Amino acid sequence: MERYDIVIIGGGPAGLAAAVAACDAGAHGILILERDGQLGGILNQCIHNGFGLHTFQEELTGPEYAARFAEQVKQRGIEYRLGTMVLDITPGRTVTAMNRTDGLFEVQAGAVVLAMGCRERSRGALNIPGYRPAGVYSAGTAQRLVNCEGYLPGRRVVILGSGDIGLIMARRLTLEGAEVLAVAELMPYSGGLKRNIVQCLDDFGIPLKLSHTVVDIQGKQRLTGVTLAQVDEHNKPIPGTEEHYACDTLLLSCGLIPENELSRKMGVAIDPATNGPVVNESLETSIPGVFAAGNVLHVHDLVDYVSEEAAAAGRAAAAYVAAGCPVERSGRAVPIRTAGGPRYTVPRTVDPARVGKALTVRFRVGGVLKNKCVNVYFDGERVAGRRRPVMAPGEMEQVLLSKALFDAHPALQTIEIRVEEA
């Protein structure tokens, strides 16, 4: 059996950043396992710009951003295997995988970093009535067809869901000559970034219909049209509000789900709010020596934050290996609680002794909130806060807690993040 200090599952932006950071932290024997034919993951089909503003202080396309990290991996001599499917990971960190060159093989890892990314919610999960005609795609599939394969999925398009991929594809298809008739969103607010609503819909005159959903799909062989209807506060269609759109393509952009089948199978505790692993301040899961970062942990809106988070996981994995791979976790676990709006936090617990210069706590709110303050309380004492004019579910929020704050509260028992009136 082959042995490596750190095995990283996934060669997308999270896996690459984790590998580079682990190597720079002194780890040796790092292996990246990637199921695609090239490094970079989903970024290879994201040819629009807007990446890298935080990480590289310049605006890059997705492939350019991925290439920067792939080059850093190659410069450091980090080993990677492409076209490799990971089948199983044991709690003892034995990774079973297969590819065409090596066949079925096993790797024993000192530490594992989960960086498998996420997948799109399918039509089957949405329970849309109607037949199963050609012309119904997930937004990511359509993006790959247009940007990588050179195919135009259709000429008259309706998009269900206002996630960032759907918004970007509304612009992309318009630029390629298709007519995007409408973007329908079940919720009373958009699931995408405000800048994407402006740049991809408003600038092209594409209507965004909030509190609407698809109630019928017409066509047996090929999609011929869809029916949209307004929904009430319980997300039930309101009779009499139906609108018919003659179209040949329906794109689904109804949310992303972290790819955690491997995580569940190995026994990692999963947070029901994120569908990702429960992690501590080191981004370590409930299984010692197994770390998680990126969209497999919780869905991000900016790839720069994915890289930042994954780098922290890579450094933590390197520190775990350097400490001799302890089989049990030592130290305290101070819980992070929320009130007033946040749906979850990453991390969920903190050991103050392991916090570096600062700890970044990320969260999303459950609805649109205006004129609020995000306050942090240590054992009921307010220690930090900042005003937020607008917070929305489509944009991730974060608070930065310095090491000095933890040092000033040596007997800390609880941390609470509250969204309160400004």
One Martini backbone bead per residue (centre of mass of N, CA, C, O) as a GRO file, in nm:
protein
  422
    1MET     BB    1   0.096   0.037   0.022
    2GLU     BB    2   0.055   0.358  -0.012
    3ARG     BB    3   0.220   0.659   0.125
    4TYR     BB    4   0.087   0.965   0.273
    5ASP     BB    5   0.049   1.247   0.440
    6ILE     BB    6  -0.141   1.385   0.207
    7VAL     BB    7  -0.482   1.361   0.097
    8ILE     BB    8  -0.658   1.498  -0.184
    9ILE     BB    9  -1.003   1.543  -0.262
   10GLY     BB   10  -0.952   1.720  -0.522
   11GLY     BB   11  -0.865   1.958  -0.813
   12GLY     BB   12  -0.966   2.219  -0.734
   13PRO     BB   13  -0.947   2.511  -0.573
   14ALA     BB   14  -0.928   2.373  -0.294
   15GLY     BB   15  -0.714   2.151  -0.345
   16LEU     BB   16  -0.487   2.339  -0.446
   17ALA     BB   17  -0.466   2.529  -0.199
   18ALA     BB   18  -0.409   2.306   0.010
   19ALA     BB   19  -0.148   2.196  -0.116
   20VAL     BB   20   0.021   2.454  -0.113
   21ALA     BB   21  -0.004   2.515   0.194
   22ALA     BB   22   0.111   2.244   0.297
   23CYS     BB   23   0.385   2.271   0.164
   24ASP     BB   24   0.461   2.553   0.296
   25ALA     BB   25   0.428   2.405   0.594
   26GLY     BB   26   0.617   2.118   0.540
   27ALA     BB   27   0.490   1.913   0.370
   28HIS     BB   28   0.507   1.576   0.262
   29GLY     BB   29   0.351   1.379   0.062
   30ILE     BB   30   0.145   1.484  -0.175
   31LEU     BB   31  -0.198   1.400  -0.285
   32ILE     BB   32  -0.394   1.432  -0.581
   33LEU     BB   33  -0.743   1.355  -0.647
   34GLU     BB   34  -0.884   1.349  -0.984
   35ARG     BB   35  -1.159   1.283  -1.201
   36ASP     BB   36  -1.062   1.456  -1.404
   37GLY     BB   37  -0.849   1.558  -1.685
   38GLN     BB   38  -0.810   1.824  -1.500
   39LEU     BB   39  -0.724   2.088  -1.341
   40GLY     BB   40  -0.982   2.311  -1.159
   41GLY     BB   41  -1.254   2.218  -1.227
   42ILE     BB   42  -1.519   2.432  -1.270
   43LEU     BB   43  -1.339   2.672  -1.379
   44ASN     BB   44  -1.301   2.568  -1.683
   45GLN     BB   45  -1.618   2.678  -1.750
   46CYS     BB   46  -1.552   2.979  -1.627
   47ILE     BB   47  -1.507   3.240  -1.859
   48HIS     BB   48  -1.561   3.450  -1.676
   49ASN     BB   49  -1.521   3.711  -1.483
   50GLY     BB   50  -1.423   3.787  -1.121
   51PHE     BB   51  -1.159   3.657  -1.044
   52GLY     BB   52  -0.905   3.733  -0.790
   53LEU     BB   53  -0.937   4.006  -0.626
   54HIS     BB   54  -0.821   3.893  -0.350
   55THR     BB   55  -0.577   3.701  -0.424
   56PHE     BB   56  -0.446   3.889  -0.693
   57GLN     BB   57  -0.555   4.182  -0.755
   58GLU     BB   58  -0.725   4.061  -1.006
   59GLU     BB   59  -0.895   4.001  -1.307
   60LEU     BB   60  -1.030   3.678  -1.376
   61THR     BB   61  -1.073   3.389  -1.505
   62GLY     BB   62  -1.125   3.072  -1.431
   63PRO     BB   63  -0.885   2.939  -1.588
   64GLU     BB   64  -0.673   3.141  -1.481
   65TYR     BB   65  -0.703   3.078  -1.182
   66ALA     BB   66  -0.640   2.775  -1.201
   67ALA     BB   67  -0.356   2.806  -1.337
   68ARG     BB   68  -0.211   2.936  -1.102
   69PHE     BB   69  -0.238   2.689  -0.907
   70ALA     BB   70  -0.131   2.466  -1.092
   71GLU     BB   71   0.153   2.592  -1.111
   72GLN     BB   72   0.220   2.575  -0.808
   73VAL     BB   73   0.204   2.269  -0.792
   74LYS     BB   74   0.429   2.210  -1.002
   75GLN     BB   75   0.661   2.371  -0.871
   76ARG     BB   76   0.641   2.176  -0.600
   77GLY     BB   77   0.592   1.869  -0.686
   78ILE     BB   78   0.303   1.783  -0.674
   79GLU     BB   79   0.109   1.514  -0.665
   80TYR     BB   80  -0.106   1.390  -0.940
   81ARG     BB   81  -0.430   1.236  -1.030
   82LEU     BB   82  -0.606   1.169  -1.306
   83GLY     BB   83  -0.892   1.002  -1.361
   84THR     BB   84  -0.979   0.970  -1.042
   85MET     BB   85  -1.171   0.752  -0.842
   86VAL     BB   86  -1.320   0.773  -0.538
   87LEU     BB   87  -1.470   0.514  -0.331
   88ASP     BB   88  -1.305   0.523  -0.044
   89ILE     BB   89  -1.310   0.606   0.317
   90THR     BB   90  -1.166   0.560   0.610
   91PRO     BB   91  -1.125   0.644   0.940
   92GLY     BB   92  -0.805   0.554   0.887
   93ARG     BB   93  -0.727   0.680   0.596
   94THR     BB   94  -0.817   0.485   0.363
   95VAL     BB   95  -0.777   0.502   0.013
   96THR     BB   96  -1.001   0.425  -0.251
   97ALA     BB   97  -0.906   0.382  -0.599
   98MET     BB   98  -0.941   0.467  -0.962
   99ASN     BB   99  -0.779   0.390  -1.282
  100ARG     BB  100  -0.639   0.319  -1.594
  101THR     BB  101  -0.341   0.277  -1.489
  102ASP     BB  102  -0.375   0.145  -1.176
  103GLY     BB  103  -0.649   0.090  -1.108
  104LEU     BB  104  -0.688  -0.061  -0.815
  105PHE     BB  105  -0.625   0.141  -0.516
  106GLU     BB  106  -0.424   0.217  -0.220
  107VAL     BB  107  -0.414   0.477   0.040
  108GLN     BB  108  -0.217   0.602   0.301
  109ALA     BB  109  -0.309   0.857   0.531
  110GLY     BB  110  -0.240   1.100   0.760
  111ALA     BB  111  -0.420   1.302   0.587
  112VAL     BB  112  -0.741   1.449   0.498
  113VAL     BB  113  -0.881   1.638   0.218
  114LEU     BB  114  -1.190   1.771   0.157
  115ALA     BB  115  -1.254   1.868  -0.215
  116MET     BB  116  -1.538   1.798  -0.399
  117GLY     BB  117  -1.756   1.996  -0.376
  118CYS     BB  118  -2.042   2.033  -0.596
  119ARG     BB  119  -2.390   2.008  -0.685
  120GLU     BB  120  -2.676   1.998  -0.857
  121ARG     BB  121  -3.003   2.035  -0.857
  122SER     BB  122  -3.243   1.837  -0.969
  123ARG     BB  123  -3.543   1.773  -1.108
  124GLY     BB  124  -3.623   1.541  -0.911
  125ALA     BB  125  -3.599   1.745  -0.655
  126LEU     BB  126  -3.848   1.948  -0.765
  127ASN     BB  127  -4.122   1.832  -0.876
  128ILE     BB  128  -4.187   1.863  -1.183
  129PRO     BB  129  -4.426   1.860  -1.394
  130GLY     BB  130  -4.425   1.628  -1.657
  131TYR     BB  131  -4.232   1.550  -1.888
  132ARG     BB  132  -3.911   1.418  -2.054
  133PRO     BB  133  -3.774   1.628  -2.235
  134ALA     BB  134  -3.590   1.779  -2.438
  135GLY     BB  135  -3.428   2.082  -2.287
  136VAL     BB  136  -3.340   1.992  -1.994
  137TYR     BB  137  -3.121   2.177  -1.779
  138SER     BB  138  -2.860   2.243  -1.618
  139ALA     BB  139  -2.664   2.517  -1.588
  140GLY     BB  140  -2.386   2.366  -1.590
  141THR     BB  141  -2.432   2.201  -1.846
  142ALA     BB  142  -2.474   2.443  -2.034
  143GLN     BB  143  -2.200   2.570  -1.979
  144ARG     BB  144  -2.034   2.338  -2.099
  145LEU     BB  145  -2.155   2.333  -2.382
  146VAL     BB  146  -2.073   2.627  -2.456
  147ASN     BB  147  -1.764   2.661  -2.342
  148CYS     BB  148  -1.645   2.356  -2.429
  149GLU     BB  149  -1.827   2.226  -2.681
  150GLY     BB  150  -1.998   2.438  -2.873
  151TYR     BB  151  -2.303   2.442  -2.771
  152LEU     BB  152  -2.649   2.521  -2.827
  153PRO     BB  153  -2.925   2.432  -2.654
  154GLY     BB  154  -3.093   2.703  -2.748
  155ARG     BB  155  -3.322   2.984  -2.832
  156ARG     BB  156  -3.554   2.950  -2.608
  157VAL     BB  157  -3.536   3.070  -2.266
  158VAL     BB  158  -3.580   2.930  -1.938
  159ILE     BB  159  -3.520   3.017  -1.591
  160LEU     BB  160  -3.480   2.826  -1.291
  161GLY     BB  161  -3.344   3.022  -1.091
  162SER     BB  162  -3.105   3.265  -0.913
  163GLY     BB  163  -2.840   3.163  -0.940
  164ASP     BB  164  -2.532   3.236  -1.051
  165ILE     BB  165  -2.530   3.044  -1.294
  166GLY     BB  166  -2.800   3.137  -1.416
  167LEU     BB  167  -2.726   3.434  -1.455
  168ILE     BB  168  -2.476   3.389  -1.635
  169MET     BB  169  -2.636   3.224  -1.856
  170ALA     BB  170  -2.817   3.450  -1.950
  171ARG     BB  171  -2.586   3.613  -2.075
  172ARG     BB  172  -2.444   3.397  -2.248
  173LEU     BB  173  -2.688   3.326  -2.433
  174THR     BB  174  -2.733   3.609  -2.540
  175LEU     BB  175  -2.447   3.637  -2.673
  176GLU     BB  176  -2.514   3.367  -2.859
  177GLY     BB  177  -2.843   3.434  -2.955
  178ALA     BB  178  -3.034   3.392  -2.742
  179GLU     BB  179  -3.358   3.389  -2.576
  180VAL     BB  180  -3.434   3.527  -2.266
  181LEU     BB  181  -3.742   3.543  -2.112
  182ALA     BB  182  -3.683   3.426  -1.808
  183VAL     BB  183  -3.647   3.453  -1.443
  184ALA     BB  184  -3.728   3.220  -1.196
  185GLU     BB  185  -3.828   3.260  -0.839
  186LEU     BB  186  -3.947   3.123  -0.553
  187MET     BB  187  -3.839   3.338  -0.398
  188PRO     BB  188  -3.841   3.684  -0.275
  189TYR     BB  189  -3.537   3.626  -0.355
  190SER     BB  190  -3.224   3.611  -0.453
  191GLY     BB  191  -2.948   3.363  -0.489
  192GLY     BB  192  -2.764   3.594  -0.586
  193LEU     BB  193  -2.566   3.827  -0.674
  194LYS     BB  194  -2.609   4.156  -0.729
  195ARG     BB  195  -2.409   4.191  -0.968
  196ASN     BB  196  -2.546   3.967  -1.145
  197ILE     BB  197  -2.821   4.100  -1.178
  198VAL     BB  198  -2.716   4.352  -1.321
  199GLN     BB  199  -2.516   4.225  -1.548
  200CYS     BB  200  -2.724   3.977  -1.653
  201LEU     BB  201  -3.015   4.126  -1.655
  202ASP     BB  202  -3.051   4.437  -1.659
  203ASP     BB  203  -2.849   4.490  -1.907
  204PHE     BB  204  -3.063   4.283  -2.091
  205GLY     BB  205  -3.374   4.282  -2.010
  206ILE     BB  206  -3.421   4.054  -1.794
  207PRO     BB  207  -3.659   3.904  -1.622
  208LEU     BB  208  -3.739   3.892  -1.266
  209LYS     BB  209  -3.938   3.636  -1.105
  210LEU     BB  210  -4.062   3.650  -0.813
  211SER     BB  211  -4.247   3.412  -0.676
  212HIS     BB  212  -4.178   3.175  -0.890
  213THR     BB  213  -4.283   2.886  -1.093
  214VAL     BB  214  -4.291   2.569  -1.227
  215VAL     BB  215  -4.601   2.383  -1.327
  216ASP     BB  216  -4.523   2.322  -1.641
  217ILE     BB  217  -4.447   2.083  -1.907
  218GLN     BB  218  -4.404   2.093  -2.254
  219GLY     BB  219  -4.361   1.807  -2.416
  220LYS     BB  220  -4.206   1.503  -2.529
  221GLN     BB  221  -3.946   1.522  -2.708
  222ARG     BB  222  -3.965   1.843  -2.703
  223LEU     BB  223  -3.958   2.136  -2.582
  224THR     BB  224  -4.236   2.392  -2.601
  225GLY     BB  225  -4.302   2.466  -2.288
  226VAL     BB  226  -4.397   2.683  -2.009
  227THR     BB  227  -4.538   2.721  -1.674
  228LEU     BB  228  -4.603   2.997  -1.479
  229ALA     BB  229  -4.627   3.077  -1.120
  230GLN     BB  230  -4.740   3.208  -0.848
  231VAL     BB  231  -4.655   3.231  -0.502
  232ASP     BB  232  -4.688   3.189  -0.183
  233GLU     BB  233  -4.571   3.180   0.147
  234HIS     BB  234  -4.577   2.842   0.091
  235ASN     BB  235  -4.502   2.780  -0.218
  236LYS     BB  236  -4.784   2.797  -0.357
  237PRO     BB  237  -4.972   2.799  -0.616
  238ILE     BB  238  -5.163   3.050  -0.779
  239PRO     BB  239  -5.453   3.068  -0.900
  240GLY     BB  240  -5.448   3.264  -1.208
  241THR     BB  241  -5.107   3.313  -1.255
  242GLU     BB  242  -5.059   3.198  -1.523
  243GLU     BB  243  -4.777   3.153  -1.758
  244HIS     BB  244  -4.688   3.131  -2.096
  245TYR     BB  245  -4.393   2.975  -2.255
  246ALA     BB  246  -4.236   2.966  -2.555
  247CYS     BB  247  -3.999   2.693  -2.560
  248ASP     BB  248  -3.677   2.484  -2.583
  249THR     BB  249  -3.563   2.579  -2.289
  250LEU     BB  250  -3.458   2.456  -1.956
  251LEU     BB  251  -3.313   2.599  -1.673
  252LEU     BB  252  -3.147   2.483  -1.373
  253SER     BB  253  -3.102   2.708  -1.066
  254CYS     BB  254  -3.157   2.539  -0.750
  255GLY     BB  255  -2.886   2.478  -0.635
  256LEU     BB  256  -2.638   2.351  -0.406
  257ILE     BB  257  -2.461   2.037  -0.327
  258PRO     BB  258  -2.265   1.884  -0.133
  259GLU     BB  259  -2.013   1.626  -0.184
  260ASN     BB  260  -2.094   1.371   0.076
  261GLU     BB  261  -2.080   1.058   0.037
  262LEU     BB  262  -1.800   0.991   0.152
  263SER     BB  263  -1.841   1.121   0.428
  264ARG     BB  264  -2.080   0.952   0.524
  265LYS     BB  265  -1.950   0.668   0.487
  266MET     BB  266  -1.715   0.740   0.711
  267GLY     BB  267  -1.876   0.921   0.952
  268VAL     BB  268  -1.933   1.211   0.910
  269ALA     BB  269  -2.053   1.489   1.039
  270ILE     BB  270  -2.361   1.652   0.946
  271ASP     BB  271  -2.495   1.954   0.848
  272PRO     BB  272  -2.824   2.034   0.778
  273ALA     BB  273  -2.778   2.334   0.672
  274THR     BB  274  -2.526   2.253   0.455
  275ASN     BB  275  -2.441   1.945   0.388
  276GLY     BB  276  -2.187   1.953   0.567
  277PRO     BB  277  -1.941   1.940   0.766
  278VAL     BB  278  -1.843   1.936   1.088
  279VAL     BB  279  -1.635   2.197   1.225
  280ASN     BB  280  -1.354   2.344   1.334
  281GLU     BB  281  -1.102   2.578   1.348
  282SER     BB  282  -0.932   2.359   1.152
  283LEU     BB  283  -1.139   2.205   0.963
  284GLU     BB  284  -1.220   1.963   1.139
  285THR     BB  285  -1.374   1.690   1.173
  286SER     BB  286  -1.507   1.425   1.358
  287ILE     BB  287  -1.248   1.310   1.221
  288PRO     BB  288  -0.941   1.265   1.280
  289GLY     BB  289  -0.754   1.398   1.002
  290VAL     BB  290  -1.022   1.528   0.875
  291PHE     BB  291  -1.072   1.762   0.623
  292ALA     BB  292  -1.249   2.071   0.516
  293ALA     BB  293  -1.322   2.250   0.197
  294GLY     BB  294  -1.534   2.448   0.054
  295ASN     BB  295  -1.818   2.325  -0.111
  296VAL     BB  296  -1.820   2.067   0.078
  297LEU     BB  297  -1.890   2.244   0.333
  298HIS     BB  298  -1.986   2.519   0.181
  299VAL     BB  299  -2.144   2.742  -0.009
  300HIS     BB  300  -2.001   2.967  -0.223
  301ASP     BB  301  -1.951   3.288  -0.397
  302LEU     BB  302  -1.630   3.290  -0.373
  303VAL     BB  303  -1.323   3.163  -0.468
  304ASP     BB  304  -1.140   3.317  -0.272
  305TYR     BB  305  -1.264   3.183  -0.015
  306VAL     BB  306  -1.192   2.898  -0.086
  307SER     BB  307  -0.882   2.936  -0.084
  308GLU     BB  308  -0.858   3.043   0.204
  309GLU     BB  309  -0.985   2.798   0.347
  310ALA     BB  310  -0.802   2.573   0.222
  311ALA     BB  311  -0.536   2.678   0.333
  312ALA     BB  312  -0.612   2.628   0.628
  313ALA     BB  313  -0.650   2.320   0.594
  314GLY     BB  314  -0.362   2.258   0.496
  315ARG     BB  315  -0.214   2.359   0.750
  316ALA     BB  316  -0.364   2.172   0.950
  317ALA     BB  317  -0.270   1.906   0.822
  318ALA     BB  318   0.032   1.956   0.860
  319ALA     BB  319   0.017   1.979   1.172
  320TYR     BB  320  -0.097   1.696   1.223
  321VAL     BB  321   0.144   1.540   1.106
  322ALA     BB  322   0.368   1.679   1.283
  323ALA     BB  323   0.217   1.560   1.556
  324GLY     BB  324   0.160   1.238   1.477
  325CYS     BB  325  -0.137   1.167   1.442
  326PRO     BB  326  -0.368   1.192   1.641
  327VAL     BB  327  -0.646   0.993   1.744
  328GLU     BB  328  -0.714   1.232   1.944
  329ARG     BB  329  -0.881   1.501   2.061
  330SER     BB  330  -0.769   1.792   2.207
  331GLY     BB  331  -0.924   2.000   2.413
  332ARG     BB  332  -1.145   2.242   2.341
  333ALA     BB  333  -1.519   2.311   2.272
  334VAL     BB  334  -1.648   2.597   2.165
  335PRO     BB  335  -1.948   2.708   2.099
  336ILE     BB  336  -2.142   2.828   1.819
  337ARG     BB  337  -2.392   3.065   1.821
  338THR     BB  338  -2.724   3.177   1.714
  339ALA     BB  339  -2.905   3.495   1.629
  340GLY     BB  340  -3.142   3.662   1.407
  341GLY     BB  341  -3.045   3.473   1.114
  342PRO     BB  342  -2.839   3.266   1.118
  343ARG     BB  343  -2.807   2.928   0.997
  344TYR     BB  344  -2.486   2.921   1.028
  345THR     BB  345  -2.149   2.797   1.100
  346VAL     BB  346  -1.794   2.850   1.005
  347PRO     BB  347  -1.743   2.718   1.255
  348ARG     BB  348  -1.885   2.539   1.544
  349THR     BB  349  -1.602   2.519   1.688
  350VAL     BB  350  -1.360   2.621   1.955
  351ASP     BB  351  -1.007   2.632   2.018
  352PRO     BB  352  -0.833   2.883   2.152
  353ALA     BB  353  -0.539   2.750   2.138
  354ARG     BB  354  -0.565   2.720   1.797
  355VAL     BB  355  -0.559   3.006   1.740
  356GLY     BB  356  -0.426   3.229   1.564
  357LYS     BB  357  -0.438   3.545   1.476
  358ALA     BB  358  -0.717   3.447   1.341
  359LEU     BB  359  -1.079   3.406   1.307
  360THR     BB  360  -1.298   3.283   1.061
  361VAL     BB  361  -1.651   3.348   1.044
  362ARG     BB  362  -1.903   3.186   0.861
  363PHE     BB  363  -2.221   3.300   0.706
  364ARG     BB  364  -2.581   3.270   0.666
  365VAL     BB  365  -2.881   3.394   0.589
  366GLY     BB  366  -3.248   3.338   0.566
  367GLY     BB  367  -3.277   3.649   0.476
  368VAL     BB  368  -3.367   3.967   0.423
  369LEU     BB  369  -3.158   4.221   0.575
  370LYS     BB  370  -3.197   4.546   0.739
  371ASN     BB  371  -3.035   4.738   0.942
  372LYS     BB  372  -2.786   4.580   1.085
  373CYS     BB  373  -2.613   4.391   1.344
  374VAL     BB  374  -2.306   4.222   1.397
  375ASN     BB  375  -2.272   4.035   1.693
  376VAL     BB  376  -2.027   3.947   1.946
  377TYR     BB  377  -2.034   3.693   2.209
  378PHE     BB  378  -1.871   3.645   2.528
  379ASP     BB  379  -2.046   3.533   2.768
  380GLY     BB  380  -2.246   3.800   2.694
  381GLU     BB  381  -2.010   3.972   2.577
  382ARG     BB  382  -1.940   4.234   2.384
  383VAL     BB  383  -1.659   4.224   2.131
  384ALA     BB  384  -1.817   4.259   1.851
  385GLY     BB  385  -1.900   4.475   1.556
  386ARG     BB  386  -2.126   4.540   1.267
  387ARG     BB  387  -2.262   4.709   1.012
  388ARG     BB  388  -2.557   4.613   0.799
  389PRO     BB  389  -2.759   4.720   0.556
  390VAL     BB  390  -2.729   4.436   0.387
  391MET     BB  391  -2.870   4.100   0.387
  392ALA     BB  392  -2.822   3.787   0.203
  393PRO     BB  393  -2.831   3.456   0.107
  394GLY     BB  394  -2.627   3.501  -0.150
  395GLU     BB  395  -2.436   3.624   0.082
  396MET     BB  396  -2.155   3.604   0.252
  397GLU     BB  397  -2.060   3.609   0.585
  398GLN     BB  398  -1.820   3.775   0.820
  399VAL     BB  399  -1.599   3.720   1.103
  400LEU     BB  400  -1.328   3.862   1.298
  401LEU     BB  401  -1.119   3.687   1.537
  402SER     BB  402  -0.894   3.753   1.757
  403LYS     BB  403  -0.656   3.637   1.968
  404ALA     BB  404  -0.697   3.855   2.189
  405LEU     BB  405  -0.987   3.783   2.261
  406PHE     BB  406  -0.922   3.500   2.374
  407ASP     BB  407  -0.705   3.588   2.583
  408ALA     BB  408  -0.928   3.769   2.745
  409HIS     BB  409  -1.090   3.465   2.761
  410PRO     BB  410  -0.991   3.188   2.929
  411ALA     BB  411  -1.310   3.090   3.024
  412LEU     BB  412  -1.453   3.017   2.777
  413GLN     BB  413  -1.790   2.885   2.674
  414THR     BB  414  -1.934   3.103   2.471
  415ILE     BB  415  -2.049   3.173   2.136
  416GLU     BB  416  -2.220   3.461   1.985
  417ILE     BB  417  -2.421   3.531   1.690
  418ARG     BB  418  -2.583   3.841   1.632
  419VAL     BB  419  -2.875   3.979   1.486
  420GLU     BB  420  -2.933   4.329   1.512
  421GLU     BB  421  -3.026   4.623   1.570
  422ALA     BB  422  -2.879   4.932   1.478
   0.00000   0.00000   0.00000
